[in-house]
Amino acid sequence: MKGPLLGTLVVGGLAALDATPVAQTLASQPLVTATLLGVLWGDWPTALAVGTVLQILAASTLPIGARTPEDYAVGGVAGAGVALMLASQAPYEHMRQASALVGVMTGMVAATLSVPVLRWQRRANEGLARWCESALRAGRESALSQAQWAAVALAFSLGLASCVVWLALGHWGAPFVERESLRLAGAWHLLQPLWLGFGFAQLLHAFVQRRLERAGVFAASLVGAWLVIVAGSP
Amino acid sequence: MSRRLNGATLFAIALRANLLQAAWNFERQQGLGWAHALAPALRRLYPERSERLERLAEHTAYFNTQPTLASIALGAAARLEEDRASGAGGDAASMARLKSALGSTLAALGDRLFWLTLRPFAASLGVLLAIAYPQHAWGAIALWCVYAVPHLALRFGGVGWGYAAGPGLLSGAFRERIESAMRWLAVLGCVVLGVALALALAPGGEPRPIAVQCALAGGLGLGLLTAQHARPSPTRWALALGILGLGMAWRNHG
């Protein structure tokens, strides 16, 4: 268990880097990080169940305008990590479903509660930027690189520390999840499709953009695919 | 002797563009990352240290645009710095005007392309493949490649285009190609979502229980209603659904 746990924390730090400070290649999206963690923990179904739901919600969370959006880079790793840790403790199907539900809820709460942390980080970067400009004017050319790498180190540390907190809370809540796993698994059967449908709607809204012909394309592909999948299968 | 920028310098700028948002903050936003990215050009154009440091400090001022297309602005700014250094024209005011004009234009174009179209499309394709192939990593691989390949190509190619064509790049065929790409991606996104929803309704050809299909349809309907308003955010709605679902589970299981 210690290896996957440490690996999860490192993935959390790296996801926090890819989200904004470094490269922004979407490697920090929940489906990507959950897939990585699925390999680390050797539990594919739980990882993808959590990663798919959190991904569809993350996709409709846009980094545009002044609003600081929910941080699904940390939320994705925290959610999948907690789910995989819980599911590894009791190999029953309903425990895996209960863990997936707790993982998705943890991921959304972590993404939401990471916003004030992001704001604090950006305030800290303001001080860094002011220091950098005055150091440059004072003749220290290396100040620019130092400020950049200090900001990168801060982002990585905050991502890693956030995941430590969420995994610790998940570990603390494990007895409750195991005791109530039947109820939680029951809730998962309802909520997983509800969340998927809700997330599909956000993406559909992004694509359709009030153009009815695109809604028609969606409907046609839905019906066509359903016929092929259901009628086409033996 | 006027100094000119070479390919190696432009590549160094593009490499550093990956740290454009390292120290993102509310006051200067990408300012620090912008100066850090432009530093290789300033080092080549201004051998005299005090002048170089003055330019670097000047460039740490406020700047913000879509992080991928920022490369085009970096290339155009490097070209203007080259003219300034050789005395062919340009000053602090014209540099500020260039950054402001390109920043807002590239943000408007880039936000719609990357955040509102390519990112949702990559996520939809990733989710579709994750549902279709739950035992494989195709979903994550497709999501990353569909976004990262064009993103990194524009980031590394953009510096050279901006340096060669300057602001003029955005008025011609380049903008029309981006607009056309957005339209096609949106239509393709509708197709991908239709197939993904069909797979969610009947994975492996076996229709899921009616309660599950109703939950999917209910979520879709609720989502379309709430998507008309930016607040509360989709995450807040999803959390509320989660709490509601847990409450029902506790009541039903007595």
PDB file of C-alpha atoms in Angstrom, chain B residues 90-173:
ATOM      1  CA  GLY B  90       9.673  50.980 -31.768  1.00  0.00           C
ATOM      2  CA  ASP B  91       9.723  52.082 -28.148  1.00  0.00           C
ATOM      3  CA  ALA B  92       8.208  51.156 -24.785  1.00  0.00           C
ATOM      4  CA  ALA B  93       4.824  52.630 -25.770  1.00  0.00           C
ATOM      5  CA  SER B  94       4.593  50.752 -29.069  1.00  0.00           C
ATOM      6  CA  MET B  95       5.616  47.535 -27.299  1.00  0.00           C
ATOM      7  CA  ALA B  96       2.849  48.052 -24.733  1.00  0.00           C
ATOM      8  CA  ARG B  97       0.312  48.667 -27.536  1.00  0.00           C
ATOM      9  CA  LEU B  98       1.441  45.514 -29.376  1.00  0.00           C
ATOM     10  CA  LYS B  99       1.155  43.384 -26.230  1.00  0.00           C
ATOM     11  CA  SER B 100      -2.255  44.799 -25.383  1.00  0.00           C
ATOM     12  CA  ALA B 101      -3.700  44.358 -28.886  1.00  0.00           C
ATOM     13  CA  LEU B 102      -2.337  40.855 -29.396  1.00  0.00           C
ATOM     14  CA  GLY B 103      -3.177  39.788 -25.844  1.00  0.00           C
ATOM     15  CA  SER B 104      -6.876  40.507 -26.140  1.00  0.00           C
ATOM     16  CA  THR B 105      -7.221  39.269 -29.726  1.00  0.00           C
ATOM     17  CA  LEU B 106      -5.432  36.000 -29.033  1.00  0.00           C
ATOM     18  CA  ALA B 107      -7.410  35.532 -25.814  1.00  0.00           C
ATOM     19  CA  ALA B 108     -10.742  35.906 -27.621  1.00  0.00           C
ATOM     20  CA  LEU B 109      -9.700  33.452 -30.332  1.00  0.00           C
ATOM     21  CA  GLY B 110      -7.775  31.061 -28.108  1.00  0.00           C
ATOM     22  CA  ASP B 111     -10.362  30.800 -25.324  1.00  0.00           C
ATOM     23  CA  ARG B 112     -13.028  29.820 -27.805  1.00  0.00           C
ATOM     24  CA  LEU B 113     -10.760  27.303 -29.570  1.00  0.00           C
ATOM     25  CA  PHE B 114      -9.003  25.680 -26.601  1.00  0.00           C
ATOM     26  CA  TRP B 115     -11.269  26.101 -23.561  1.00  0.00           C
ATOM     27  CA  LEU B 116     -14.709  26.113 -25.184  1.00  0.00           C
ATOM     28  CA  THR B 117     -14.172  23.638 -28.030  1.00  0.00           C
ATOM     29  CA  LEU B 118     -10.995  21.522 -28.069  1.00  0.00           C
ATOM     30  CA  ARG B 119     -10.937  20.778 -24.338  1.00  0.00           C
ATOM     31  CA  PRO B 120     -14.593  19.663 -24.137  1.00  0.00           C
ATOM     32  CA  PHE B 121     -14.092  17.668 -27.343  1.00  0.00           C
ATOM     33  CA  ALA B 122     -10.999  15.908 -25.972  1.00  0.00           C
ATOM     34  CA  ALA B 123     -12.855  15.159 -22.737  1.00  0.00           C
ATOM     35  CA  SER B 124     -15.899  13.813 -24.599  1.00  0.00           C
ATOM     36  CA  LEU B 125     -13.748  11.535 -26.734  1.00  0.00           C
ATOM     37  CA  GLY B 126     -11.845  10.379 -23.661  1.00  0.00           C
ATOM     38  CA  VAL B 127     -15.048   9.585 -21.762  1.00  0.00           C
ATOM     39  CA  LEU B 128     -16.516   7.793 -24.806  1.00  0.00           C
ATOM     40  CA  LEU B 129     -13.464   5.519 -25.091  1.00  0.00           C
ATOM     41  CA  ALA B 130     -13.342   4.985 -21.318  1.00  0.00           C
ATOM     42  CA  ILE B 131     -16.977   3.782 -21.420  1.00  0.00           C
ATOM     43  CA  ALA B 132     -16.447   1.713 -24.568  1.00  0.00           C
ATOM     44  CA  TYR B 133     -13.157   0.115 -23.425  1.00  0.00           C
ATOM     45  CA  PRO B 134     -13.284   0.032 -19.619  1.00  0.00           C
ATOM     46  CA  GLN B 135     -10.323  -2.359 -19.427  1.00  0.00           C
ATOM     47  CA  HIS B 136      -7.932  -0.142 -21.405  1.00  0.00           C
ATOM     48  CA  ALA B 137      -6.280   3.282 -21.167  1.00  0.00           C
ATOM     49  CA  TRP B 138      -7.520   4.461 -24.581  1.00  0.00           C
ATOM     50  CA  GLY B 139      -9.690   7.128 -23.011  1.00  0.00           C
ATOM     51  CA  ALA B 140      -6.851   8.861 -21.180  1.00  0.00           C
ATOM     52  CA  ILE B 141      -4.465   8.476 -24.141  1.00  0.00           C
ATOM     53  CA  ALA B 142      -6.998   9.921 -26.608  1.00  0.00           C
ATOM     54  CA  LEU B 143      -7.889  12.806 -24.275  1.00  0.00           C
ATOM     55  CA  TRP B 144      -4.239  13.774 -23.833  1.00  0.00           C
ATOM     56  CA  CYS B 145      -3.223  13.407 -27.501  1.00  0.00           C
ATOM     57  CA  VAL B 146      -6.254  15.187 -28.998  1.00  0.00           C
ATOM     58  CA  TYR B 147      -5.497  18.242 -26.859  1.00  0.00           C
ATOM     59  CA  ALA B 148      -1.730  18.192 -26.277  1.00  0.00           C
ATOM     60  CA  VAL B 149      -0.630  17.661 -29.913  1.00  0.00           C
ATOM     61  CA  PRO B 150      -2.279  20.790 -31.372  1.00  0.00           C
ATOM     62  CA  HIS B 151      -1.551  22.704 -28.154  1.00  0.00           C
ATOM     63  CA  LEU B 152       2.196  21.989 -28.214  1.00  0.00           C
ATOM     64  CA  ALA B 153       2.385  22.387 -32.016  1.00  0.00           C
ATOM     65  CA  LEU B 154       0.878  25.894 -31.813  1.00  0.00           C
ATOM     66  CA  ARG B 155       2.991  26.738 -28.775  1.00  0.00           C
ATOM     67  CA  PHE B 156       6.272  25.812 -30.492  1.00  0.00           C
ATOM     68  CA  GLY B 157       5.253  26.915 -34.008  1.00  0.00           C
ATOM     69  CA  GLY B 158       3.571  30.133 -32.887  1.00  0.00           C
ATOM     70  CA  VAL B 159       6.774  31.932 -31.913  1.00  0.00           C
ATOM     71  CA  GLY B 160       8.177  31.625 -35.439  1.00  0.00           C
ATOM     72  CA  TRP B 161       4.872  32.712 -37.023  1.00  0.00           C
ATOM     73  CA  GLY B 162       4.569  35.715 -34.742  1.00  0.00           C
ATOM     74  CA  TYR B 163       8.185  36.673 -35.420  1.00  0.00           C
ATOM     75  CA  ALA B 164       7.734  36.327 -39.198  1.00  0.00           C
ATOM     76  CA  ALA B 165       4.234  37.749 -39.687  1.00  0.00           C
ATOM     77  CA  GLY B 166       3.601  39.877 -36.584  1.00  0.00           C
ATOM     78  CA  PRO B 167       0.050  41.041 -35.773  1.00  0.00           C
ATOM     79  CA  GLY B 168      -0.950  40.707 -39.438  1.00  0.00           C
ATOM     80  CA  LEU B 169      -1.090  36.939 -38.888  1.00  0.00           C
ATOM     81  CA  LEU B 170      -4.449  37.214 -37.158  1.00  0.00           C
ATOM     82  CA  SER B 171      -6.409  38.960 -39.893  1.00  0.00           C
ATOM     83  CA  GLY B 172      -5.986  36.478 -42.733  1.00  0.00           C
ATOM     84  CA  ALA B 173      -6.358  32.738 -43.467  1.00  0.00           C
TER      85      ALA B 173
END
